[in-house]
Coordinates of C-alpha atoms and ligand atoms in Angstrom, one line a residue:
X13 CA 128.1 9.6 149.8
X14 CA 129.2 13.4 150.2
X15 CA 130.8 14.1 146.8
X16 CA 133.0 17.0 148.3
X17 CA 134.7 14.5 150.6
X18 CA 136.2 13.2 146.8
X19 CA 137.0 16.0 145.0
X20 CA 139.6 17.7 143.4
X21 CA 138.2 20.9 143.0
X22 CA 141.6 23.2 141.9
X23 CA 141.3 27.1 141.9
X24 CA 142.8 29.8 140.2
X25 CA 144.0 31.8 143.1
X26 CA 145.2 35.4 142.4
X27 CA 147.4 35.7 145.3
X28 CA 149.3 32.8 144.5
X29 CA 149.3 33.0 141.1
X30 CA 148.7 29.8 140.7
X31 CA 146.1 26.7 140.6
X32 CA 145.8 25.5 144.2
X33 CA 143.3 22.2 145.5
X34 CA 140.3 23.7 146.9
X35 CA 140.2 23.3 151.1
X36 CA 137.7 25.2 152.4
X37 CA 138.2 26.4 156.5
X38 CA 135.6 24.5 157.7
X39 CA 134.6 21.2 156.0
X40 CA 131.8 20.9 154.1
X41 CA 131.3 24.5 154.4
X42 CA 132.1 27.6 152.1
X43 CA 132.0 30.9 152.8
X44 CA 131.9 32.9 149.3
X45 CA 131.9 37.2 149.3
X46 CA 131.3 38.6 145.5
X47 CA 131.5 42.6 145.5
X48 CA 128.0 43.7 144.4
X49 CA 126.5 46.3 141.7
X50 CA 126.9 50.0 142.6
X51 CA 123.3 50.6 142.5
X52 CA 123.1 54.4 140.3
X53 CA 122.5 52.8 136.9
X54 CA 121.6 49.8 135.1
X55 CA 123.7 46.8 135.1
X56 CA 125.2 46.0 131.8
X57 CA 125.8 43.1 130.4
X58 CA 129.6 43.4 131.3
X59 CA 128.2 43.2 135.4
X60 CA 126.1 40.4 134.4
X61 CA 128.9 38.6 133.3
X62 CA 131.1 39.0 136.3
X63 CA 128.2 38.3 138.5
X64 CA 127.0 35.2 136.4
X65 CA 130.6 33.7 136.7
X66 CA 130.3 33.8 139.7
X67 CA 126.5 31.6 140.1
X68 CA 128.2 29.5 138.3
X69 CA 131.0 28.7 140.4
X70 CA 128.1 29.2 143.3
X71 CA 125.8 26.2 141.8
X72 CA 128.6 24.2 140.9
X73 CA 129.9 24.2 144.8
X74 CA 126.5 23.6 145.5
X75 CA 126.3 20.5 143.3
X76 CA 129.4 19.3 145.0
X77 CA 127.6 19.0 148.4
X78 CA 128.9 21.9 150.3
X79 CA 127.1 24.0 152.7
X80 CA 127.9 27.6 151.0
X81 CA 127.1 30.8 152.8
X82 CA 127.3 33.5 149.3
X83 CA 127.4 37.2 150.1
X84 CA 126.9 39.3 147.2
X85 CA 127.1 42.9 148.7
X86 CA 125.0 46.0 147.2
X87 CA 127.3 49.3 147.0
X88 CA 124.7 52.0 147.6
X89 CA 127.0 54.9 149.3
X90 CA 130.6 55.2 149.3
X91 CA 131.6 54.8 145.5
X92 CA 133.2 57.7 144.2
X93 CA 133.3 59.2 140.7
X94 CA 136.9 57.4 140.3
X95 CA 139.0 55.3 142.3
X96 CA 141.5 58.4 143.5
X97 CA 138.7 58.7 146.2
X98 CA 138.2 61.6 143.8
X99 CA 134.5 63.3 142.6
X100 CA 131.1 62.9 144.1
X101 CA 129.5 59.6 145.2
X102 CA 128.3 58.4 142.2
X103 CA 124.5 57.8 143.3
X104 CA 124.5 60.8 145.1
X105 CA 125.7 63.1 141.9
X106 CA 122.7 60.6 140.1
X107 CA 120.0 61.8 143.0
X108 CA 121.3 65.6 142.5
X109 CA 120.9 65.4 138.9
X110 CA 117.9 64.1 139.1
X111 CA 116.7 66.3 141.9
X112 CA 115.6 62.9 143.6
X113 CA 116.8 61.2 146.6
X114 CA 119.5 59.1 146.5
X115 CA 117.2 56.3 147.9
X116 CA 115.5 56.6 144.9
X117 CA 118.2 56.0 142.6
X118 CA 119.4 53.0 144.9
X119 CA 115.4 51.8 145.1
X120 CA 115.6 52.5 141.2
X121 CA 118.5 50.4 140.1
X122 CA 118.6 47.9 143.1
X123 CA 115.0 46.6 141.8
X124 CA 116.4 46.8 137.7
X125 CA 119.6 44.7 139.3
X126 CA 116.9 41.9 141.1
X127 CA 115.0 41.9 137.6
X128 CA 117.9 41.5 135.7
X129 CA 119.7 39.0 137.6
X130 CA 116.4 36.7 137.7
X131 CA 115.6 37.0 134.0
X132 CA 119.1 35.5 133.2
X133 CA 118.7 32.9 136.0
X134 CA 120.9 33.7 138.9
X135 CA 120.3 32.0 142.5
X136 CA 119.8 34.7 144.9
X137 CA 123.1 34.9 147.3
X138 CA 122.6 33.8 150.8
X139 CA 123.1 37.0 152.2
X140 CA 123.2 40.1 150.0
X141 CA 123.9 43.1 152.3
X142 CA 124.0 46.5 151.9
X143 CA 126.9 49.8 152.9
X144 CA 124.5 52.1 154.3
X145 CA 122.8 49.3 156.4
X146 CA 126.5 48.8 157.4
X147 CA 127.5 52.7 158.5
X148 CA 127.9 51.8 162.3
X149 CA 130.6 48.5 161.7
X150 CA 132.1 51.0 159.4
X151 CA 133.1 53.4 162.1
X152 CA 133.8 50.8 163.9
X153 CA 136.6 49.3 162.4
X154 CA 137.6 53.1 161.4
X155 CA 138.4 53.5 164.6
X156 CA 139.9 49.7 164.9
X157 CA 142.5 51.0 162.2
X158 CA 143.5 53.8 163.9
X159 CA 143.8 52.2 167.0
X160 CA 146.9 50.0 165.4
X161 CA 148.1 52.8 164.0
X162 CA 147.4 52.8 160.2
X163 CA 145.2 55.6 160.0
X164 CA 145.0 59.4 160.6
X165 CA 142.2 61.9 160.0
X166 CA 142.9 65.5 158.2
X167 CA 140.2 67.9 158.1
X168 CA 137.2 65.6 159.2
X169 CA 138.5 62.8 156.8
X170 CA 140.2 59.4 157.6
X171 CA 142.7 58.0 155.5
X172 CA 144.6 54.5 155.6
X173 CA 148.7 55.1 155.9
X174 CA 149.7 52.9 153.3
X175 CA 153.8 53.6 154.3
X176 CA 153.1 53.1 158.1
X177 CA 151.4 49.4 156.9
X178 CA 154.1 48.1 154.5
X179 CA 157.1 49.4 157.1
X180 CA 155.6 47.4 159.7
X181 CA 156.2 44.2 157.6
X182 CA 153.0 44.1 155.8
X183 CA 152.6 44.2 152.2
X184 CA 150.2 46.7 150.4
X185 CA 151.0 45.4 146.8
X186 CA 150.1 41.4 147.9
X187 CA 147.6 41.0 145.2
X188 CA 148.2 43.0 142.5
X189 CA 152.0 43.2 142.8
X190 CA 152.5 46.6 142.6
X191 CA 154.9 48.1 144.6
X192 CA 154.4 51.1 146.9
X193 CA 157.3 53.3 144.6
X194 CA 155.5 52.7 141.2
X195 CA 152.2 53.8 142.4
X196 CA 153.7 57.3 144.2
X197 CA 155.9 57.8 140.9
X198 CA 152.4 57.1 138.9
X199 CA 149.9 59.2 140.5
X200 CA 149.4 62.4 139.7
X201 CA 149.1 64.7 142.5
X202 CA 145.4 65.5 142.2
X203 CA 142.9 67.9 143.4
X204 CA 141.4 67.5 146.7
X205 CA 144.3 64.7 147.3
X206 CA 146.7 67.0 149.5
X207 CA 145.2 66.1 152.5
X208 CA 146.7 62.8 152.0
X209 CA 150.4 62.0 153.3
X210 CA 150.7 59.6 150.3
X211 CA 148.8 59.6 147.1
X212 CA 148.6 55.7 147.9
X213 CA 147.3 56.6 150.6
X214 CA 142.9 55.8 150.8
X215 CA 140.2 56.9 152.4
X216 CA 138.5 55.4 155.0
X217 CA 136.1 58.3 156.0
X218 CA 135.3 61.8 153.5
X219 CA 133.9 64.6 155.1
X220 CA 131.2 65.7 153.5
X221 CA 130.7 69.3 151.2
X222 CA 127.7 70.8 151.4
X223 CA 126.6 69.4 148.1
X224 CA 126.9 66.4 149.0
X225 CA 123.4 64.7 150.2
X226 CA 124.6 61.2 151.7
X227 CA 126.1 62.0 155.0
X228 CA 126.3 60.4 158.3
X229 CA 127.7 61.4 161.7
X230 CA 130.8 60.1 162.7
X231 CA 133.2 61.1 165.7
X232 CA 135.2 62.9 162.9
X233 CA 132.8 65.0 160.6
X234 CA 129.6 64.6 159.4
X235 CA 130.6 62.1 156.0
X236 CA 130.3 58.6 154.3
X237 CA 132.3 55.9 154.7
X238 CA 134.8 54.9 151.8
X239 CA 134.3 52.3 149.0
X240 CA 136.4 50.1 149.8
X241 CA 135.6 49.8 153.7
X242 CA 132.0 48.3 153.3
X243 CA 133.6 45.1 151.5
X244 CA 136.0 44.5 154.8
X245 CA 133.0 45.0 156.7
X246 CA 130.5 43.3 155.5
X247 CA 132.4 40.2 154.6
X248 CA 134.0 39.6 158.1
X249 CA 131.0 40.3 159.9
X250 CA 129.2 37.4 158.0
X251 CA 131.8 35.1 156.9
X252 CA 134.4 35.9 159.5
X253 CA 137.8 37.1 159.7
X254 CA 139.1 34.5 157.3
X255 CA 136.7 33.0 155.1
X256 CA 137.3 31.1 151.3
X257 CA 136.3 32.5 148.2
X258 CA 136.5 35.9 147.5
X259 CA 135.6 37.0 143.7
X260 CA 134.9 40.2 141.6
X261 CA 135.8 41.5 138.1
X262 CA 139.5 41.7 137.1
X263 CA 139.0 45.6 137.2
X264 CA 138.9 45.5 141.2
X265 CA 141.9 43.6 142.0
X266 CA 143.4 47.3 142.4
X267 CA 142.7 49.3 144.5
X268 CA 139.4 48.0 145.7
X269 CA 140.9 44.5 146.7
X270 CA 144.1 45.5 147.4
X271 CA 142.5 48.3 150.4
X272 CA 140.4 45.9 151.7
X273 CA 143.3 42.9 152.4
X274 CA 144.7 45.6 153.8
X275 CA 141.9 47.1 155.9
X276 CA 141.0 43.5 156.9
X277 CA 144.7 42.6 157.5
X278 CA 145.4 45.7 160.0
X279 CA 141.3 44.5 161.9
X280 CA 142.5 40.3 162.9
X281 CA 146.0 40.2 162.1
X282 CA 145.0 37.3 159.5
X283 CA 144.8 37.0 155.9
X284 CA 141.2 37.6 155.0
X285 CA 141.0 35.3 151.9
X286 CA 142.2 32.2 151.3
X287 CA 141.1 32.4 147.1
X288 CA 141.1 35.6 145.4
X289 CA 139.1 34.8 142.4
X290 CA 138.9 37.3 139.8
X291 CA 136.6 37.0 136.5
X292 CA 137.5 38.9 133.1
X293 CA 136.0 41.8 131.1
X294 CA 133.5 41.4 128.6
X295 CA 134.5 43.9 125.8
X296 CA 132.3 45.3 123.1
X297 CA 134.2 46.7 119.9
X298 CA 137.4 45.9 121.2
X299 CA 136.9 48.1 124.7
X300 CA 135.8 47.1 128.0
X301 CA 131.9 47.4 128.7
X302 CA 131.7 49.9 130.6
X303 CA 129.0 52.7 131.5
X304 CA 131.1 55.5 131.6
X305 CA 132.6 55.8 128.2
X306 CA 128.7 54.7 126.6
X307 CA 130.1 51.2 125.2
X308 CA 127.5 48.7 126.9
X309 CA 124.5 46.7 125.9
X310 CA 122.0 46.4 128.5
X311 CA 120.8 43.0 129.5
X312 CA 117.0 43.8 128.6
X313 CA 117.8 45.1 125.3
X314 CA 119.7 41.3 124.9
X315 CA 116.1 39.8 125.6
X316 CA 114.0 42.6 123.2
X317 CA 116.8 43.0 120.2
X318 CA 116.4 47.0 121.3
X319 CA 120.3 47.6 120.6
X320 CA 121.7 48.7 117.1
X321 CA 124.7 46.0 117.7
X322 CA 122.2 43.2 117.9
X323 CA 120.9 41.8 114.6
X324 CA 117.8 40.3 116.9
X325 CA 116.7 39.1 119.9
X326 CA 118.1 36.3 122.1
X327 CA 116.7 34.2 124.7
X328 CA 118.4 34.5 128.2
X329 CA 120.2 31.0 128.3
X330 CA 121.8 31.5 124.7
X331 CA 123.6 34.7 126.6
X332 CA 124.2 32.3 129.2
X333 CA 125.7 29.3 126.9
X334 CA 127.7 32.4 125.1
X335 CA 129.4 33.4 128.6
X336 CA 129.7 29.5 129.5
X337 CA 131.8 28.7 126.3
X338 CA 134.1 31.1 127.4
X339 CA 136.3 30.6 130.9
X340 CA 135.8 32.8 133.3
X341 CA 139.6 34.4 133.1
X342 CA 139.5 34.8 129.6
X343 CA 138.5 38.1 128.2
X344 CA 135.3 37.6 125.8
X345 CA 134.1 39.6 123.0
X346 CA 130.5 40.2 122.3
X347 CA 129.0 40.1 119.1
X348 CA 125.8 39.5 117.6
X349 CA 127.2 37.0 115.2
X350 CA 128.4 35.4 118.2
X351 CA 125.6 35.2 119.9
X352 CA 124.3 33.8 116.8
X353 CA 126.5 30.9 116.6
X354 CA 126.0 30.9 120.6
X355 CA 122.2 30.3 119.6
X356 CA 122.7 27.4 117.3
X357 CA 124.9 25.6 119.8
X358 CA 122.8 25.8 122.9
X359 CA 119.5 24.4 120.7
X360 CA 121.1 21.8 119.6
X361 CA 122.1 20.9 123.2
X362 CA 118.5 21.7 124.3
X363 CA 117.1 19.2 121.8
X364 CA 119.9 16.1 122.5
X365 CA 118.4 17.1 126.5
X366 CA 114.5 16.7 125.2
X367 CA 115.0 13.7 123.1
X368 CA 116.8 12.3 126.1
X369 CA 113.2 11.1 127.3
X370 CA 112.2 9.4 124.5
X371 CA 114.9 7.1 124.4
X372 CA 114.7 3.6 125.4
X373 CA 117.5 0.9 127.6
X374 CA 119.2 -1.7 125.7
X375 CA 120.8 -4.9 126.7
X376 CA 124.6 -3.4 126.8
X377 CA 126.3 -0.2 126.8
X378 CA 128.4 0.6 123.9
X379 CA 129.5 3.9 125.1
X380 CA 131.6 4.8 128.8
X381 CA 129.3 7.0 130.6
X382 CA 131.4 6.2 133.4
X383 CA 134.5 7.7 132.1
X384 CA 132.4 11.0 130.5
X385 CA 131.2 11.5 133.8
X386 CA 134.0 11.7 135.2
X387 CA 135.7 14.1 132.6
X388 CA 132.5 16.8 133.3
X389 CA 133.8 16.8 136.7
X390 CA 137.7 16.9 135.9
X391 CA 136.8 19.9 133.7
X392 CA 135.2 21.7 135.9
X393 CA 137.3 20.7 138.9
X394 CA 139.9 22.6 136.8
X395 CA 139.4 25.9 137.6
X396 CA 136.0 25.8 136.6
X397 CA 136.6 25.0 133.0
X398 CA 133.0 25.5 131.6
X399 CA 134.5 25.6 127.6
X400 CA 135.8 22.3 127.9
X401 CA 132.4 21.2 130.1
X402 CA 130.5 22.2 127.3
X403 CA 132.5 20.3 124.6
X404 CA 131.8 17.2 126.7
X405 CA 127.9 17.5 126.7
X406 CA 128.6 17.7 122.8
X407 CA 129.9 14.9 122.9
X408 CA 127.3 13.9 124.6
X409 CA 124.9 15.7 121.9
X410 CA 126.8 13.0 119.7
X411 CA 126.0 10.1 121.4
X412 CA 122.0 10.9 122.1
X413 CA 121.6 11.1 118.7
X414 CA 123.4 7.6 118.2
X415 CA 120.8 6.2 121.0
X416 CA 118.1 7.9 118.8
X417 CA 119.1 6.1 115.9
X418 CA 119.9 2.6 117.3
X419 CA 123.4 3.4 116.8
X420 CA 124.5 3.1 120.5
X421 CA 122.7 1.5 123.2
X422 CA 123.0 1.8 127.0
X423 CA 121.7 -0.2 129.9
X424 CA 119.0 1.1 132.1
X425 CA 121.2 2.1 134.9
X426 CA 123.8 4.0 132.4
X427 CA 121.3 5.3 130.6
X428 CA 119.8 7.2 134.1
X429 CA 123.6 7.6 134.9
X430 CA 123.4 9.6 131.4
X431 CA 120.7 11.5 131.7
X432 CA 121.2 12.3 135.4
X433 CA 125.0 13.6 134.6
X434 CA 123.6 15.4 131.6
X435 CA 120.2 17.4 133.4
X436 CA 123.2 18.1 136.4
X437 CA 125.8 20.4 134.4
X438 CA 122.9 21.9 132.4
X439 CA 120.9 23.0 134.3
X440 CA 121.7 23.2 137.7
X441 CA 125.5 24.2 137.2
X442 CA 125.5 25.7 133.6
X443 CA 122.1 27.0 134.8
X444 CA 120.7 27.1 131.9
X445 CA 116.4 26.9 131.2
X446 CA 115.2 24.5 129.0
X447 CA 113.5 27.3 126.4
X448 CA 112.0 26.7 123.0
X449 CA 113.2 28.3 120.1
X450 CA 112.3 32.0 120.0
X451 CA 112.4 32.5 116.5
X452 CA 109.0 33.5 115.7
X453 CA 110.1 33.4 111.8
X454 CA 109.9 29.3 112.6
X455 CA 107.0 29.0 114.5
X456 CA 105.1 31.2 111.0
X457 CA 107.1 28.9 108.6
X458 CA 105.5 25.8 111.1
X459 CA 101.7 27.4 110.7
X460 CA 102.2 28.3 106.3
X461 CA 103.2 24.5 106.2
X462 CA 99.8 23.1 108.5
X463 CA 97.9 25.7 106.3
X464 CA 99.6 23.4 102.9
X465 CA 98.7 20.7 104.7
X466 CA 94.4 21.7 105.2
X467 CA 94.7 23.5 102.2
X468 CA 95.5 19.8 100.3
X469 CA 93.0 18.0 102.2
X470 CA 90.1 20.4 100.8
X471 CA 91.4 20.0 97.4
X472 CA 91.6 16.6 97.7
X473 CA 88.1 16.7 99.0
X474 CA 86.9 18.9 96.0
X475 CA 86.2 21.8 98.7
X476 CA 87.4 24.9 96.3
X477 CA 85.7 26.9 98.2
X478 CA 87.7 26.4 101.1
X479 CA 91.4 26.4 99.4
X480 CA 90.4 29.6 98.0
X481 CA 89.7 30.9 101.2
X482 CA 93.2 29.7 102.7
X483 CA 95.2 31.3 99.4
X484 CA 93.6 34.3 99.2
X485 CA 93.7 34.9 103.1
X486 CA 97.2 34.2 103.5
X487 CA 97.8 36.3 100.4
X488 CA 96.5 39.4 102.3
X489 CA 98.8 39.0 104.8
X490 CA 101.6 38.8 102.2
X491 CA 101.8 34.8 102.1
X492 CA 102.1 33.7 98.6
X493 CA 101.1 30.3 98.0
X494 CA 102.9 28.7 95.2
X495 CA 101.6 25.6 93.4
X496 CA 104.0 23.6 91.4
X497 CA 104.6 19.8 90.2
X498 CA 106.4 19.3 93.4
X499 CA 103.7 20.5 95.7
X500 CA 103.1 23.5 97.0
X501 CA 105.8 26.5 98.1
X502 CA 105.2 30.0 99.7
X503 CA 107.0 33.3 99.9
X504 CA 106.6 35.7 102.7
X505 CA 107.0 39.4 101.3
Ligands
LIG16 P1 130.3 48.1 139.6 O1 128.8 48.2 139.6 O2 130.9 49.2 138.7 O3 130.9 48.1 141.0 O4 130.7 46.7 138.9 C1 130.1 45.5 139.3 C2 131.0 44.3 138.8 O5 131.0 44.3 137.4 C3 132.4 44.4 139.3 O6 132.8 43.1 139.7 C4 133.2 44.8 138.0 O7 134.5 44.3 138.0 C5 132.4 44.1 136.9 N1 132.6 44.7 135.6 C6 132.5 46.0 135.2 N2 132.7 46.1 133.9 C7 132.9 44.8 133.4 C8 133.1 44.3 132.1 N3 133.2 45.0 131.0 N4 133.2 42.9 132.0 C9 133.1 42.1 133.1 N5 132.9 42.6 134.3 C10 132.8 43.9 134.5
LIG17 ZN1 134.0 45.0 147.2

């Protein structure tokens, strides 16, 4: 049995506002477009936790049995300084800085991006495409948009006519609800914007200055495409001109999303995306993580404790299970003390999951696995619900440790049923790695104790000679053994 065929997967759709059952446009088939990294620094943990929202709501489509067709974009041209279609291309300003070539900086930060993403246990997208591979589609449906009538080019630069859209009927303002009057009254007439009719208005093609390196011919100056264009490209050409899921950070939903419903829009005549899924910020200190204002923690410094906010280091899947026990709408604040708790949870987890093996079928079941099952699912089905997921494989934790004690029994077949259900939402939708405990402070405290142990068994064997050796030796590395009436203790200086 397909599982799709059954479910009642409900998503948050930010068009509608509202929780809406899950029908994908062709059956048993998903077509799923994430906007990817701008490739001109590292990712920080912020991206990663967009990006990781989203492989989970990839895996966990995948564990239902669909087909899914995942497009994760990489933004290497187009992406200007800020979102006024103001400043220099951001990895171009990077390669002139630099004084390297802005392949460099994409080849740089597009390899630290792959790294990154498989450290912390991503599934590569299907398809992960990139703008400057995507210059001639670009011009293409440049030229598409002026053709209906919603563009207009000033000085070698093409801009989108945001007024001409929304007075033929159509609504700039869909997704994010703002309305055309508020953003004129709101923007500040900026430099380099009075070639624009509008300040709404957004580019579709800049001419290029002379400092700028990235450049491409084009039947109306020698430029780069906008930021938001590559998105409408890139997404229609592989997923078609209406496809399912489309997800980013909240931080895109305007302009970025909003230009490219609207670039898409004006292309078919169809509503690009049926789900506009959109994931939350990760703040640190109370601000969004963000690169520009220096308030970010890199992923890699997560895995080496290299950061002054982290009190140590932590293992890639207790950042996972930190981002899991949050939902994906809900803004999340890091901490290391969080992280800490984070840490405790997602061993214990790990250790219900190992001792899962060693457990053996009784006669009767005196717990629903059934019903458990089926409350994973309803949890997830809602929305994705990964907090309350989580709470249920504690539950779980509970009940392992029941089986362990001959507390609770299951049959054979619930017990698999268990297990099964259990190594599912883990690993392959949680997607989190079965690691051992990192705390090399446990592993020494494990070796002192073995050392005790030998160190006993020559005294009881009369071999001084030996002991000595042990106590003095660990002495020199600043063990102190300790003998006392109730054996023997140690202090680490
Ligand atoms: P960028 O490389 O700037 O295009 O951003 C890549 C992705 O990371 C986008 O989907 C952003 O919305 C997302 N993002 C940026 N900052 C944060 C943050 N602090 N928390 C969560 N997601 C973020
Ligand atoms: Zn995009």
């Amino acid at each position: 049995m397909e599982l799709y065929k059954d479910n009642q997967l409900k998503i948050y759709n930010s068009l509608s506002k509202s929780k809406e059952l899950f029908k994908p446009v062709t059956e048993g088939r998903v077509g799923m477009y994430v906007c990817g990294p701008t490739v001109y620094s590292n990712v920080h943990l912020g991206n990663v936790r967009t990006f990781m929202s989203f492989d989970m709501v990839f895996r966990y489509l995948l564990h239902l049995g669909y087909k899914v067709r995942y497009v994760r974009n990489i933004t290497d041209a187009g992406h200007l300084e800020n979102d006024a279609d103001e400043g220099e291309d951001r990895i171009s300003k990077k390669a002139r800085l630099e004084e390297i070539e802005p392949m460099e900086v994409v080849q740089r930060y597009t390899v630290d991006f792959h790294e990154t993403v498989a450290q912390y246990n991503f599934l590569p997208p299907s398809i992960e495409p990139t703008a400057t591979g995507h210059i001639v589609e670009q011009i293409e449906m440049i030229k598409e948009i002026m053709k209906k009538g919603y563009a207009y080019e000033v000085n070698g630069s093409v801009y989108f006519d945001v007024m001409a859209y929304n007075e033929d009927g159509n609504n700039y303002g869909i997704l994010s609800g703002r309305k055309m009057e508020d953003a004129i009254h709101n923007t500040r007439t900026l430099d380099g914007q009075s070639d624009k009719k509008n300040p709404q208005d957004f580019a579709l093609w800049k001419k290029a200055d002379d400092r700028h390196i990235m450049r491409w011919p084009s039947p109306w100056s020698d430029g780069f495409p906008g930021w938001h264009l590559e998105c409408s490209v890139m997404s229609s050409k592989y997923l078609g001109e209406q496809f399912d899921i489309h997800g980013g950070g909240m931080d895109l939903k305007f302009p970025h999303h909003e230009c490219e419903i609207a670039q898409s829009h004006t292309c078919s005549g169809k509503t690009p995306v049926n789900y506009w899924m959109h994931a939350n910020m990760l703040l640190l200190n109370g601000q969004k993580m963000a690169k520009s204002t220096g308030n970010f923690v890199l992923p890699k410094e997560i895995i080496t404790g290299e950061n002054t906010v982290l009190s140590k280091a932590f293992a890639p899947s207790v950042v996972r299970f930190f981002n899991m026990q949050a939902h994906y709408r809900s803004i999340l604040d890091f901490a290391s003390d969080a992280l800490e708790a984070s840490e405790k949870g997602y061993y214990k987890l790990m250790e219900a999951v190992n001792a899962l093996d060693g457990i053996e079928a009784g006669k009767t079941s005196s717990f629903d696995v059934f019903h458990w099952k089926q409350q994973c699912y309803d949890a997830m089905n809602d929305d994705f619900n990964t907090p309350i997921l989580i709470a249920h494989l504690f539950e779980a934790v509970k009940v392992i440790n029941q089986l362990k004690e001959k507390k609770a029994t299951l049959t054979a077949t619930d017990l698999e049923l268990f297990k099964n259900t259990i190594h599912a939402f883990v690993f392959d939708v949680l997607g989190l790695t079965n690691e051992t405990k990192q705390d090399s402070s446990d592993k020494i405290d494990g070796v002192v104790e073995l050392l005790i142990k030998l160190r006993k068994e020559a005294r009881d064997n009369k071999d001084w000679a030996l002991s000595d050796q042990i106590r003095d030796e660990l002495l020199s590395l600043g063990i102190q053994l300790k003998d006392g009436r109730e054996g023997t203790t140690f202090s680490i200086n």
